[in-house]
Coordinates of N, CA and C in Angstrom, one line a residue:
M1 N 1.0 -29.6 -5.5 CA 2.5 -28.9 -5.3 C 3.1 -29.5 -3.9
S2 N 3.7 -29.6 -4.0 CA 4.7 -30.3 -2.5 C 4.9 -29.4 -1.4
K3 N 5.3 -29.6 -0.6 CA 5.4 -28.8 0.7 C 6.8 -28.1 0.5
V4 N 7.5 -28.7 0.0 CA 8.7 -28.2 0.1 C 9.0 -27.0 -0.9
L5 N 8.1 -27.3 -2.6 CA 8.5 -26.4 -3.2 C 7.6 -25.1 -2.6
L6 N 6.4 -25.5 -2.3 CA 5.7 -24.2 -1.4 C 6.7 -23.5 -0.7
I7 N 7.0 -24.1 0.4 CA 8.2 -23.3 1.4 C 9.1 -22.8 0.6
S8 N 9.9 -23.3 -0.2 CA 10.9 -22.9 -0.9 C 10.7 -21.6 -1.7
V9 N 9.4 -21.5 -2.1 CA 8.6 -20.4 -2.8 C 8.6 -19.4 -1.9
I10 N 7.9 -19.2 -0.9 CA 7.7 -18.5 -0.1 C 9.4 -17.6 0.7
I11 N 10.0 -19.0 1.1 CA 11.4 -18.2 1.6 C 12.0 -17.4 0.4
G12 N 12.0 -17.7 -0.6 CA 12.6 -17.0 -1.8 C 11.9 -15.5 -2.2
Y13 N 10.5 -15.4 -2.1 CA 10.1 -14.2 -2.3 C 10.1 -13.1 -1.0
L14 N 10.4 -13.9 0.3 CA 10.8 -13.2 1.2 C 12.2 -12.6 1.1
I15 N 13.0 -13.4 0.7 CA 14.3 -13.0 0.5 C 14.4 -11.8 -0.6
L16 N 13.5 -12.2 -1.5 CA 13.4 -11.4 -2.5 C 13.1 -9.6 -2.4
L17 N 11.9 -9.8 -1.3 CA 11.6 -8.8 -0.6 C 12.4 -8.0 0.2
F18 N 13.5 -8.6 0.8 CA 14.2 -8.0 1.8 C 15.3 -7.5 0.8
L19 N 15.9 -8.2 -0.3 CA 16.9 -7.6 -0.9 C 16.5 -6.4 -1.8
I20 N 15.2 -6.2 -2.0 CA 14.5 -4.9 -2.3 C 14.8 -3.7 -1.6
A21 N 14.0 -4.1 -0.5 CA 14.1 -3.2 0.6 C 15.5 -2.7 0.8
N22 N 16.4 -3.7 1.1 CA 17.8 -3.5 1.5 C 18.7 -2.7 0.3
F23 N 18.5 -2.7 -0.6 CA 18.9 -1.9 -2.2 C 18.0 -0.7 -2.0
A24 N 16.9 -0.4 -1.4 CA 16.2 1.3 -1.3 C 16.9 1.8 0.0
E25 N 17.4 1.0 0.7 CA 17.6 1.5 2.3 C 19.2 2.4 1.7
R26 N 20.1 1.5 1.0 CA 21.1 1.6 0.7 C 21.3 2.8 -0.3
L27 N 20.4 3.4 -1.0 CA 20.0 4.2 -1.7 C 19.9 5.5 -1.3
K28 N 18.8 5.3 -0.3 CA 18.3 6.6 1.0 C 19.5 7.1 1.8
R29 N 20.6 6.0 2.0 CA 21.8 6.6 2.7 C 22.5 7.7 1.8
N30 N 22.5 7.4 0.8 CA 23.5 7.8 -0.2 C 23.0 9.0 -0.9
N31 N 21.8 9.3 -0.3 CA 20.9 11.0 -0.6 C 20.2 10.6 -2.1
K32 N 20.2 9.0 -3.0 CA 19.5 9.0 -4.0 C 18.5 8.3 -3.7
S33 N 17.6 8.3 -4.8 CA 16.3 7.9 -5.0 C 16.1 6.7 -5.9
F34 N 15.4 5.8 -5.6 CA 14.9 4.6 -6.8 C 13.8 5.1 -7.7
L35 N 12.9 5.7 -7.2 CA 12.0 6.2 -7.7 C 11.5 7.8 -7.0
P36 N 11.1 8.6 -7.7 CA 10.6 10.1 -6.9 C 9.7 9.7 -6.1
P37 N 9.5 10.7 -4.8 CA 8.7 10.5 -4.0 C 7.3 10.3 -4.1
A38 N 6.6 11.4 -4.9 CA 5.7 11.1 -5.5 C 4.9 9.8 -5.9
L39 N 5.9 9.4 -7.2 CA 5.5 8.2 -7.5 C 5.7 7.4 -6.5
T40 N 6.5 7.0 -5.4 CA 6.3 6.1 -4.7 C 5.1 6.0 -3.7
Y41 N 4.6 7.2 -3.4 CA 3.4 7.4 -2.6 C 2.1 6.9 -3.5
A42 N 2.4 7.3 -4.7 CA 1.0 6.7 -5.6 C 1.3 5.1 -5.9
L43 N 2.5 4.8 -5.9 CA 2.5 3.3 -6.3 C 1.8 2.6 -4.7
S44 N 2.3 3.2 -3.3 CA 2.0 2.6 -2.4 C 0.7 2.8 -2.4
I45 N -0.2 3.4 -2.5 CA -1.8 4.0 -2.6 C -2.4 3.0 -3.1
A46 N -1.7 2.5 -4.6 CA -2.4 1.7 -5.6 C -2.4 0.6 -5.3
V47 N -1.3 0.2 -4.5 CA -1.0 -1.3 -3.9 C -1.9 -1.3 -2.7
F48 N -2.3 -0.6 -2.0 CA -3.1 -0.4 -0.9 C -4.3 -0.9 -1.1
C49 N -4.9 0.3 -1.9 CA -6.3 0.3 -2.8 C -7.1 -1.2 -3.5
T50 N -5.6 -1.5 -4.1 CA -6.2 -2.8 -5.1 C -6.2 -3.7 -3.8
A51 N -5.4 -3.9 -2.9 CA -5.4 -5.3 -1.8 C -6.9 -4.8 -1.1
W52 N -6.9 -3.7 -0.7 CA -8.0 -3.4 0.3 C -9.7 -3.6 -0.5
T53 N -9.7 -3.3 -1.9 CA -10.5 -3.5 -2.5 C -10.9 -5.2 -3.1
F54 N -10.0 -5.5 -3.3 CA -9.7 -7.4 -3.8 C -10.3 -8.2 -2.6
F55 N -9.6 -7.8 -1.4 CA -9.4 -9.0 -0.2 C -11.2 -8.1 0.5
G56 N -11.4 -7.1 0.5 CA -12.5 -6.4 1.5 C -13.8 -6.5 0.8
S57 N -13.6 -6.0 -0.3 CA -15.1 -5.9 -1.0 C -15.6 -7.1 -1.4
I58 N -14.8 -8.0 -2.1 CA -14.9 -9.5 -2.5 C -15.5 -10.6 -1.7
G59 N -14.6 -10.6 -0.4 CA -15.1 -11.0 0.9 C -16.0 -10.9 1.3
N60 N -16.3 -9.5 1.9 CA -17.7 -8.5 2.2 C -18.8 -9.2 1.5
A61 N -18.8 -9.3 0.0 CA -19.8 -9.4 -1.1 C -20.4 -10.7 -0.9
A62 N -19.2 -11.9 -0.8 CA -19.3 -13.2 -0.9 C -19.9 -14.0 0.4
K63 N -19.8 -13.2 1.8 CA -20.3 -13.2 3.2 C -21.9 -12.8 3.0
T64 N -21.8 -11.4 3.0 CA -23.0 -10.5 3.5 C -23.8 -9.8 2.4
G65 N -23.5 -10.4 0.9 CA -24.2 -9.4 -0.1 C -23.6 -7.8 -0.2
I66 N -24.9 -7.1 0.3 CA -25.0 -5.6 0.2 C -24.0 -5.2 1.1
G67 N -23.5 -5.8 2.2 CA -22.8 -5.0 3.3 C -21.4 -5.0 2.7
F68 N -21.1 -5.5 1.6 CA -19.8 -4.9 1.1 C -19.9 -3.1 0.7
L69 N -20.9 -2.7 0.8 CA -21.1 -1.5 0.3 C -20.2 -0.5 1.1
P70 N -20.0 -0.4 2.1 CA -19.4 0.4 3.2 C -17.7 0.9 2.5
V71 N -17.0 -0.6 1.6 CA -16.2 -0.5 1.5 C -15.6 0.2 0.4
Y72 N -16.7 0.3 -0.6 CA -16.5 1.5 -1.6 C -17.0 3.3 -1.1
L73 N -17.9 3.2 0.0 CA -18.6 4.2 0.3 C -17.6 5.4 1.1
G74 N -16.6 4.8 1.9 CA -15.8 5.0 2.7 C -14.9 6.2 1.7
P75 N -14.1 5.8 1.2 CA -13.2 6.4 -0.2 C -13.9 7.0 -0.9
T76 N -14.9 6.8 -1.4 CA -15.8 8.1 -2.3 C -16.3 8.8 -1.6
I77 N -16.4 8.9 -0.2 CA -17.2 9.9 0.8 C -15.9 10.8 0.8
F78 N -14.7 10.0 1.4 CA -13.8 10.6 2.0 C -13.0 11.4 0.7
M79 N -12.8 11.0 -0.2 CA -11.9 11.9 -1.3 C -12.2 12.9 -1.8
P80 N -13.4 13.7 -1.8 CA -13.7 15.1 -1.9 C -13.5 15.9 -0.7
L81 N -13.4 15.4 0.4 CA -13.2 15.7 1.8 C -11.2 15.8 2.0
I82 N -10.7 15.3 1.2 CA -9.1 15.0 1.5 C -8.2 16.4 1.2
S83 N -8.6 17.5 0.5 CA -7.9 18.6 0.8 C -8.3 19.2 2.0
I84 N -9.4 19.3 2.5 CA -9.5 20.4 3.5 C -9.0 19.3 5.0
V85 N -9.0 17.8 5.1 CA -8.2 17.3 5.8 C -6.6 17.6 6.1
L86 N -6.1 17.5 4.7 CA -4.8 17.9 4.5 C -4.3 19.4 5.0
I87 N -5.1 20.3 4.3 CA -5.4 22.0 4.8 C -4.9 22.0 6.2
K88 N -6.0 21.2 6.9 CA -5.8 21.4 8.9 C -4.9 20.5 9.1
I89 N -4.2 19.5 8.5 CA -3.1 18.6 8.9 C -1.9 19.9 8.7
I90 N -1.9 20.2 7.7 CA -0.7 21.1 7.4 C -0.8 22.3 8.0
R91 N -1.7 22.6 8.8 CA -1.8 23.9 9.3 C -1.5 23.5 10.8
I92 N -1.7 22.5 11.4 CA -1.5 22.0 12.7 C 0.1 21.7 12.9
C93 N 0.8 21.2 11.6 CA 2.0 20.7 11.8 C 3.1 22.2 11.7
R94 N 2.2 23.1 11.1 CA 3.3 24.7 10.9 C 3.0 24.9 12.5

């Protein structure tokens, strides 16, 4: 792949991301929503967890063997506790 093509694809991708963000900001100013807030939150968590799992556990497993285990243990232990933590955060905010 040539350098010019690679740089063009990267710039095009960044422009596309900017246009999507600009479109979302315009909708927000008009009090409209592209997606419901709950779906936006769920999608953002899905993207975060997917990237975290792929880059975190695969890279750690390749380098350290069993050292990738905390990448899975952290969220697994935290998920049952999330309701307790959220209740405390909501109480503090009130």
